[in-house]
CSV table of C-alpha atoms and ligand atoms in Angstrom, one decimal:
chain,number,residue,atom,x,y,z
A,1,MET,CA,65.1,87.4,81.7
A,2,SER,CA,66.4,85.6,84.2
A,3,SER,CA,63.9,86.3,88.1
A,4,LEU,CA,65.1,87.8,90.0
A,5,ARG,CA,66.0,86.9,93.8
A,6,ASN,CA,66.2,88.6,97.9
A,7,ASP,CA,65.8,85.7,99.3
A,8,TRP,CA,69.3,84.6,99.3
A,9,THR,CA,70.3,82.2,102.6
A,10,LEU,CA,74.0,82.4,104.1
A,11,GLN,CA,74.1,78.5,103.0
A,12,GLU,CA,73.3,78.9,100.0
A,13,ILE,CA,75.9,81.9,98.6
A,14,THR,CA,78.5,79.3,101.1
A,15,ALA,CA,78.1,76.9,98.9
A,16,LEU,CA,78.7,78.8,95.8
A,17,PHE,CA,81.6,79.8,97.1
A,18,ASP,CA,82.6,76.6,98.1
A,19,LEU,CA,81.7,75.2,94.4
A,20,PRO,CA,84.5,74.0,92.5
A,21,PHE,CA,86.6,77.2,90.4
A,22,ASN,CA,85.6,75.5,87.4
A,23,ASP,CA,82.0,74.9,88.1
A,24,LEU,CA,81.1,78.3,89.7
A,25,LEU,CA,82.3,79.8,87.0
A,26,PHE,CA,80.8,78.4,84.7
A,27,GLN,CA,77.4,78.9,86.3
A,28,ALA,CA,77.8,82.7,87.1
A,29,HIS,CA,79.5,83.7,82.7
A,30,SER,CA,76.2,81.2,82.0
A,31,GLN,CA,74.4,83.7,83.8
A,32,HIS,CA,76.1,86.4,82.0
A,33,ARG,CA,75.5,85.5,79.3
A,34,ALA,CA,71.8,84.9,79.9
A,35,ASN,CA,71.5,88.5,80.8
A,36,PHE,CA,74.7,90.5,78.4
A,37,ASP,CA,76.4,91.0,76.2
A,38,PRO,CA,79.6,89.0,77.6
A,39,ASN,CA,82.4,90.8,74.9
A,40,HIS,CA,80.9,94.5,76.6
A,41,VAL,CA,81.8,96.7,79.2
A,42,GLN,CA,80.9,99.7,80.4
A,43,VAL,CA,83.0,102.6,81.2
A,44,SER,CA,83.1,105.4,84.1
A,45,THR,CA,86.1,108.2,85.0
A,46,LEU,CA,86.1,109.1,88.4
A,47,LEU,CA,87.4,112.8,89.9
A,48,SER,CA,87.5,112.9,93.1
A,49,ILE,CA,86.1,117.1,94.0
A,50,LYS,CA,86.2,117.5,97.6
A,51,THR,CA,89.3,115.7,99.0
A,52,GLY,CA,90.6,114.8,102.3
A,53,ALA,CA,89.5,116.6,106.2
A,54,CYS,CA,86.8,113.9,106.0
A,55,PRO,CA,85.7,113.1,110.1
A,56,GLU,CA,84.1,109.6,108.9
A,57,ASP,CA,87.3,107.3,110.8
A,58,CYS,CA,87.3,104.7,107.2
A,59,SER,CA,90.1,102.2,108.3
A,60,TYR,CA,90.7,101.6,104.2
A,61,CYS,CA,90.3,105.3,103.7
A,62,SER,CA,93.6,107.2,102.9
A,63,GLN,CA,91.0,111.0,103.5
A,64,SER,CA,90.0,110.4,106.7
A,65,ALA,CA,91.4,112.8,108.8
A,66,ARG,CA,92.1,110.3,111.7
A,67,ASN,CA,94.7,108.5,109.0
A,68,ASN,CA,97.7,109.4,108.6
A,69,ALA,CA,97.9,109.3,104.4
A,70,GLU,CA,99.6,111.9,102.7
A,71,LEU,CA,97.7,113.7,100.8
A,72,GLU,CA,96.9,116.8,99.4
A,73,ARG,CA,94.3,118.2,100.9
A,74,GLU,CA,91.3,119.8,98.3
A,75,ARG,CA,87.7,122.1,98.7
A,76,LEU,CA,85.1,121.7,96.8
A,77,LEU,CA,86.0,121.8,93.2
A,78,PRO,CA,85.0,125.2,91.4
A,79,LEU,CA,82.5,123.6,88.4
A,80,ASP,CA,84.7,125.0,85.6
A,81,GLU,CA,87.9,123.1,86.4
A,82,VAL,CA,85.4,120.7,87.1
A,83,LEU,CA,83.1,120.4,83.8
A,84,GLU,CA,87.2,120.5,82.3
A,85,LYS,CA,87.5,116.9,83.9
A,86,ALA,CA,83.9,115.4,82.6
A,87,ARG,CA,85.2,116.9,79.2
A,88,GLU,CA,87.9,114.7,78.7
A,89,ALA,CA,86.0,111.9,80.5
A,90,LYS,CA,84.1,111.8,76.8
A,91,THR,CA,86.9,112.8,74.8
A,92,ASN,CA,88.4,109.4,76.0
A,93,GLY,CA,85.6,107.6,75.7
A,94,ALA,CA,83.3,107.5,79.3
A,95,SER,CA,79.8,106.5,79.2
A,96,ARG,CA,79.3,107.7,82.9
A,97,PHE,CA,81.5,110.5,85.2
A,98,CYS,CA,81.2,110.0,89.0
A,99,MET,CA,82.4,112.5,90.9
A,100,GLY,CA,83.5,111.6,94.7
A,101,ALA,CA,83.7,113.4,97.4
A,102,ALA,CA,84.9,113.1,101.1
A,103,TRP,CA,81.8,113.8,103.4
A,104,ARG,CA,80.0,112.5,106.3
A,105,ASN,CA,77.0,114.1,104.3
A,106,PRO,CA,76.8,117.4,102.1
A,107,THR,CA,75.6,120.4,103.3
A,108,ASP,CA,72.5,121.6,101.2
A,109,LYS,CA,74.6,124.4,100.0
A,110,ASN,CA,77.5,122.1,99.0
A,111,LEU,CA,74.8,120.0,97.1
A,112,GLU,CA,73.7,123.3,95.2
A,113,ARG,CA,77.3,123.7,94.4
A,114,VAL,CA,77.5,119.5,93.0
A,115,ILE,CA,73.5,120.0,91.2
A,116,ASP,CA,75.4,122.4,89.2
A,117,MET,CA,78.1,120.5,88.5
A,118,ILE,CA,75.8,117.3,87.5
A,119,GLN,CA,73.8,119.3,85.5
A,120,GLY,CA,76.7,120.3,83.7
A,121,VAL,CA,77.4,116.8,82.9
A,122,LYS,CA,74.6,116.4,81.1
A,123,ALA,CA,75.1,118.8,79.2
A,124,MET,CA,77.9,117.0,78.0
A,125,GLU,CA,75.0,113.7,77.7
A,126,MET,CA,76.6,111.7,79.7
A,127,GLU,CA,75.8,110.0,82.6
A,128,THR,CA,76.2,110.8,85.8
A,129,CYS,CA,77.1,109.3,89.1
A,130,VAL,CA,78.0,111.2,92.6
A,131,THR,CA,78.8,109.7,96.1
A,132,LEU,CA,78.6,112.7,98.7
A,133,GLY,CA,78.3,110.8,102.1
A,134,MET,CA,74.7,110.0,103.5
A,135,LEU,CA,72.0,112.2,102.0
A,136,THR,CA,67.9,112.9,103.5
A,137,GLU,CA,64.9,112.1,102.3
A,138,ALA,CA,65.4,115.8,101.1
A,139,GLN,CA,68.1,115.9,99.3
A,140,THR,CA,67.5,113.0,97.4
A,141,ALA,CA,64.3,114.5,96.0
A,142,ARG,CA,66.4,117.4,95.5
A,143,LEU,CA,69.0,115.0,93.2
A,144,LYS,CA,66.2,113.6,91.0
A,145,GLU,CA,64.7,116.2,90.8
A,146,ALA,CA,68.4,118.2,89.2
A,147,GLY,CA,68.8,114.8,86.9
A,148,LEU,CA,71.3,112.3,89.1
A,149,ASP,CA,72.0,108.9,87.1
A,150,TYR,CA,73.3,107.1,90.3
A,151,TYR,CA,74.0,107.3,93.5
A,152,ASN,CA,77.5,105.4,94.7
A,153,HIS,CA,77.4,104.2,99.1
A,154,ASN,CA,78.4,101.0,99.0
A,155,LEU,CA,78.0,98.6,102.8
A,156,ASP,CA,81.9,98.0,102.4
A,157,THR,CA,81.6,94.4,104.3
A,158,SER,CA,79.4,92.7,106.0
A,159,PRO,CA,77.4,93.5,109.2
A,160,GLU,CA,79.7,91.2,111.3
A,161,PHE,CA,83.3,93.1,110.0
A,162,TYR,CA,81.6,96.4,109.3
A,163,GLY,CA,82.9,97.4,113.3
A,164,ASP,CA,86.4,96.5,112.9
A,165,ILE,CA,86.0,99.3,109.5
A,166,ILE,CA,84.3,101.9,110.5
A,167,THR,CA,82.9,103.4,114.1
A,168,THR,CA,81.3,107.0,113.3
A,169,ARG,CA,78.4,105.6,110.8
A,170,THR,CA,76.4,102.4,111.5
A,171,TYR,CA,75.4,99.7,108.8
A,172,GLN,CA,71.4,100.8,109.8
A,173,ASP,CA,73.0,104.5,108.5
A,174,ARG,CA,74.2,103.5,104.8
A,175,LEU,CA,70.9,101.0,104.8
A,176,ASP,CA,68.2,104.3,105.5
A,177,THR,CA,71.1,106.8,102.4
A,178,LEU,CA,70.6,103.5,100.5
A,179,ALA,CA,66.6,103.6,100.8
A,180,HIS,CA,65.6,107.7,100.5
A,181,VAL,CA,68.2,107.2,97.2
A,182,ARG,CA,65.9,104.1,95.6
A,183,GLU,CA,63.1,105.7,97.0
A,184,ALA,CA,63.5,108.5,94.8
A,185,GLY,CA,64.2,106.7,91.9
A,186,ILE,CA,67.3,107.2,91.1
A,187,ASN,CA,68.9,104.4,90.6
A,188,THR,CA,71.3,102.6,93.8
A,189,CYS,CA,74.9,102.2,92.9
A,190,SER,CA,76.2,99.1,96.2
A,191,GLY,CA,78.5,97.3,97.1
A,192,GLY,CA,82.2,96.6,98.5
A,193,ILE,CA,85.7,95.8,99.7
A,194,LEU,CA,87.1,92.7,99.4
A,195,GLY,CA,90.9,92.1,100.7
A,196,MET,CA,90.8,94.0,104.3
A,197,GLY,CA,90.9,91.0,107.0
A,198,GLU,CA,87.5,89.7,106.4
A,199,SER,CA,86.4,85.9,106.4
A,200,ARG,CA,85.0,84.7,103.2
A,201,THR,CA,81.6,83.9,105.8
A,202,ASP,CA,82.0,88.3,105.5
A,203,ARG,CA,81.9,88.4,101.4
A,204,ALA,CA,78.5,86.0,101.7
A,205,SER,CA,77.6,88.2,103.9
A,206,LEU,CA,77.9,91.3,102.0
A,207,LEU,CA,76.3,89.6,98.8
A,208,GLN,CA,74.0,89.0,100.8
A,209,GLN,CA,72.7,91.9,102.0
A,210,LEU,CA,73.5,93.5,98.8
A,211,ALA,CA,71.4,90.4,97.3
A,212,ASN,CA,68.3,91.0,99.0
A,213,LEU,CA,67.7,94.7,99.4
A,214,PRO,CA,63.9,95.5,98.4
A,215,LYS,CA,66.0,95.8,94.4
A,216,HIS,CA,69.4,94.6,93.2
A,217,PRO,CA,71.6,97.8,92.9
A,218,ASP,CA,72.1,98.3,89.3
A,219,SER,CA,75.5,98.5,89.6
A,220,VAL,CA,77.8,96.9,92.9
A,221,PRO,CA,81.3,98.2,92.7
A,222,ILE,CA,83.4,95.0,93.7
A,223,ASN,CA,86.8,96.8,95.1
A,224,MET,CA,89.9,95.3,95.8
A,225,LEU,CA,91.4,96.5,99.2
A,226,VAL,CA,94.4,99.2,97.9
A,227,ALA,CA,96.2,99.3,100.9
A,228,ILE,CA,97.0,102.1,101.8
A,229,LYS,CA,100.0,103.2,103.5
A,230,GLY,CA,98.9,105.5,106.9
A,231,THR,CA,95.6,103.6,106.9
A,232,PRO,CA,95.1,101.1,110.0
A,233,LEU,CA,94.8,98.7,107.0
A,234,GLN,CA,98.4,99.2,105.4
A,235,ASP,CA,99.1,95.8,106.6
A,236,VAL,CA,96.8,93.7,105.8
A,237,PRO,CA,97.9,90.9,104.2
A,238,LYS,CA,96.3,90.7,100.4
A,239,LEU,CA,93.7,88.1,99.6
A,240,GLU,CA,94.1,85.6,97.1
A,241,ALA,CA,93.5,86.1,93.3
A,242,LEU,CA,91.4,83.1,92.7
A,243,GLU,CA,89.4,84.8,96.1
A,244,PHE,CA,88.5,87.9,94.5
A,245,ILE,CA,87.6,85.8,90.6
A,246,ARG,CA,85.5,83.7,93.2
A,247,SER,CA,83.8,86.6,94.9
A,248,VAL,CA,82.8,88.3,91.6
A,249,ALA,CA,81.3,85.4,90.5
A,250,VAL,CA,79.1,84.9,92.6
A,251,ALA,CA,78.2,88.2,93.2
A,252,ARG,CA,77.2,87.8,89.4
A,253,ILE,CA,75.0,85.2,90.1
A,254,MET,CA,73.4,86.6,92.9
A,255,MET,CA,72.2,90.1,91.0
A,256,PRO,CA,72.0,88.5,87.5
A,257,GLU,CA,70.5,91.6,86.4
A,258,SER,CA,72.7,94.0,88.3
A,259,TYR,CA,76.4,95.8,86.0
A,260,VAL,CA,79.7,94.1,88.5
A,261,ARG,CA,82.2,97.1,88.7
A,262,LEU,CA,85.8,95.6,88.7
A,263,SER,CA,86.5,98.8,90.4
A,264,ALA,CA,89.7,99.9,92.9
A,265,GLY,CA,92.7,97.3,92.5
A,266,ARG,CA,92.7,96.9,89.0
A,267,ALA,CA,96.5,98.6,89.1
A,268,GLU,CA,97.8,95.7,91.5
A,269,MET,CA,96.0,92.8,88.9
A,270,SER,CA,97.7,91.2,86.5
A,271,ASP,CA,95.7,91.0,83.0
A,272,GLU,CA,95.6,87.7,84.0
A,273,THR,CA,93.3,87.9,87.0
A,274,GLN,CA,90.9,90.7,85.5
A,275,ALA,CA,90.3,88.8,82.1
A,276,MET,CA,89.0,86.1,84.8
A,277,CYS,CA,87.4,88.7,86.7
A,278,PHE,CA,85.1,89.9,83.1
A,279,PHE,CA,85.1,86.1,82.2
A,280,ALA,CA,83.0,86.0,86.2
A,281,GLY,CA,80.5,88.2,85.1
A,282,ALA,CA,81.8,91.5,85.7
A,283,ASN,CA,81.8,93.8,83.2
A,284,SER,CA,82.1,98.2,83.9
A,285,ILE,CA,85.3,99.0,84.5
A,286,PHE,CA,86.6,102.5,86.0
A,287,TYR,CA,88.4,104.3,83.0
A,288,GLY,CA,91.1,107.0,83.1
A,289,ASP,CA,94.6,106.6,85.2
A,290,ARG,CA,92.9,108.2,88.5
A,291,LEU,CA,90.8,106.7,90.7
A,292,LEU,CA,90.1,109.1,93.5
A,293,THR,CA,93.2,109.1,95.0
A,294,THR,CA,94.7,106.1,94.7
A,295,ASP,CA,96.3,105.5,90.8
A,296,ASN,CA,94.4,103.3,87.9
A,297,PRO,CA,96.1,101.1,85.0
A,298,ASP,CA,96.4,103.8,82.4
A,299,GLU,CA,94.0,104.6,78.9
A,300,ASN,CA,96.6,102.7,76.8
A,301,HIS,CA,96.8,99.7,78.9
A,302,ASP,CA,93.3,99.5,79.1
A,303,GLN,CA,92.6,99.9,75.8
A,304,GLN,CA,95.3,97.5,74.4
A,305,LEU,CA,94.0,94.8,77.4
A,306,PHE,CA,90.5,94.9,75.5
A,307,ASP,CA,92.0,95.2,72.3
A,308,ARG,CA,93.0,91.7,73.1
A,309,LEU,CA,90.1,91.0,74.8
A,310,GLY,CA,88.4,91.2,72.2
A,311,ILE,CA,85.2,93.4,73.8
A,312,GLN,CA,84.5,96.2,73.3
A,313,THR,CA,82.8,99.4,75.6
A,314,LEU,CA,79.4,99.9,76.2
A,315,LYS,CA,78.4,104.2,75.3
A,316,THR,CA,75.9,103.7,78.2
A,317,GLU,CA,74.5,101.2,79.8
A,318,ILE,CA,70.7,102.9,80.9
A,319,SER,CA,70.1,103.4,76.9
A,320,ASN,CA,70.0,100.8,74.4
A,321,ASP,CA,72.9,102.6,72.6
A,322,ALA,CA,75.4,100.6,70.0
A,323,PRO,CA,78.4,99.5,71.9
A,324,VAL,CA,81.8,102.2,70.8
A,325,THR,CA,85.3,100.7,70.8
A,326,VAL,CA,87.1,103.6,73.8
B,1,SAM,N1,82.8,109.9,101.8
B,1,SAM,C1,81.8,109.0,100.7
B,1,SAM,C2,81.8,107.9,101.6
B,1,SAM,O1,82.3,106.8,101.9
B,1,SAM,O2,80.6,107.4,100.9
B,1,SAM,C3,82.3,108.7,98.9
B,1,SAM,C4,83.7,108.6,98.9
B,1,SAM,S1,84.7,106.8,99.7
B,1,SAM,C5,86.2,107.8,99.4
B,1,SAM,C6,83.5,105.7,97.4
B,1,SAM,C7,84.4,104.1,98.1
B,1,SAM,O3,85.4,104.2,98.2
B,1,SAM,C8,83.5,103.5,100.1
B,1,SAM,O4,82.6,103.6,99.8
B,1,SAM,C9,84.5,102.9,99.3
B,1,SAM,O5,84.5,101.5,99.7
B,1,SAM,C10,85.8,102.9,98.5
B,1,SAM,N2,86.7,103.3,98.8
B,1,SAM,C11,88.0,104.0,99.2
B,1,SAM,N3,89.3,103.9,99.6
B,1,SAM,C12,89.6,102.5,99.1
B,1,SAM,C13,90.5,101.2,98.9
B,1,SAM,N4,91.6,101.7,99.9
B,1,SAM,N5,90.5,100.9,98.7
B,1,SAM,C14,89.6,100.2,98.6
B,1,SAM,N6,88.4,100.8,97.8
B,1,SAM,C15,87.9,102.5,99.1
B,2,DTB,C1,83.2,102.7,94.1
B,2,DTB,O1,83.5,101.8,94.4
B,2,DTB,N1,85.0,102.6,94.5
B,2,DTB,C2,85.2,104.3,93.8
B,2,DTB,C3,83.8,104.4,94.0
B,2,DTB,N2,83.1,103.9,94.1
B,2,DTB,C4,83.9,105.9,94.1
B,2,DTB,C5,86.5,104.3,94.6
B,2,DTB,C6,87.2,104.0,94.7
B,2,DTB,C7,88.7,104.6,95.4
B,2,DTB,C8,90.3,103.6,95.8
B,2,DTB,C9,91.1,104.4,97.0
B,2,DTB,C10,90.9,105.8,96.3
B,2,DTB,O2,91.4,106.3,94.7
B,2,DTB,O3,91.3,106.4,97.2
B,3,SF4,FE1,85.6,110.0,104.3
B,3,SF4,FE2,84.1,108.2,102.8
B,3,SF4,FE3,86.5,108.2,103.3
B,3,SF4,FE4,84.8,107.0,104.5
B,3,SF4,S1,85.1,106.4,102.0
B,3,SF4,S2,86.1,108.0,105.3
B,3,SF4,S3,83.1,108.1,105.1
B,3,SF4,S4,85.7,109.7,102.1
């Protein structure tokens, strides 16, 4: 068991980023091996249960009503449709089913409909995760009571760069919701997006925010920006793959016991970049050919990549079940 730190300084984090690549990867991989089986990856499948027409102005997002991305809006999906998708995900080997809604925050009425979905998915013996926007303390208590396993709520970027990306809610709003989730005893899933035009210092500052939370998030999704046409970030220059791999390595060193998820952006990443991310400490992915509104690599491609790398998929991350191959 390694000792977990919540007092990282920006200078220490920047020093990690500045290490020679091989030194950084060696340190990250050693940390990874000390805490996890390096040949196991956990897989979750995502479903957008309510798509588009979101009142928030996140400049990366296809679902903001203020952006002009080409998108078919959908109302909250009916329960049977969601459960059908969950069954498919389970058949394909996912251990967790994540449901995302394009809301600033859920109404209590909508929350009850999502709770029916959570309970239906749990009955299939899959872990559940939802991402619904901001929550009140009463709503997190209700989700806990319903048996929700994980809540995803990303800090997205550094506090310093945040205002360039989103203006309709504050960094503190995000931290408050995360605190409600954590205090209700629900596992937290929180990370961010790289490649939005932020600096290396911003990437370090985002990781500092995540690692210095009272408890490290249980899952840390690291998304590479999917530059979507019609959003303000459509033409942002791509982040170098090596810098993305470095960021995964630094996240692994700072949050050694968390699952680091190689999240959005894999469809545009080479197999070699993904392999380096797994070596650097990523041990979770979204599996299935769709994320929320954009493409993900198809299952066959991912299974072949896992086979080529000798990676097995983990049946579940919170119980100690034996690993299985999907
Ligand atoms: N509306 C809720 C919220 O924002 O908290 C939940 C859904 S939202 C789409 C979930 C996360 O997906 C965002 O916080 C962001 O980190 C990620 N995301 C959205 N669009 C993305 C994109 N184009 N590229 C990479 N990540 C993206
Ligand atoms: C997260 O950090 N990434 C996922 C999940 N949490 C909800 C979402 C990625 C979305 C990518 C863009 C899209 O498909 O719309
Ligand atoms: Fe809405 Fe979430 Fe997209 Fe922001 S990221 S516009 S809150 S769906």
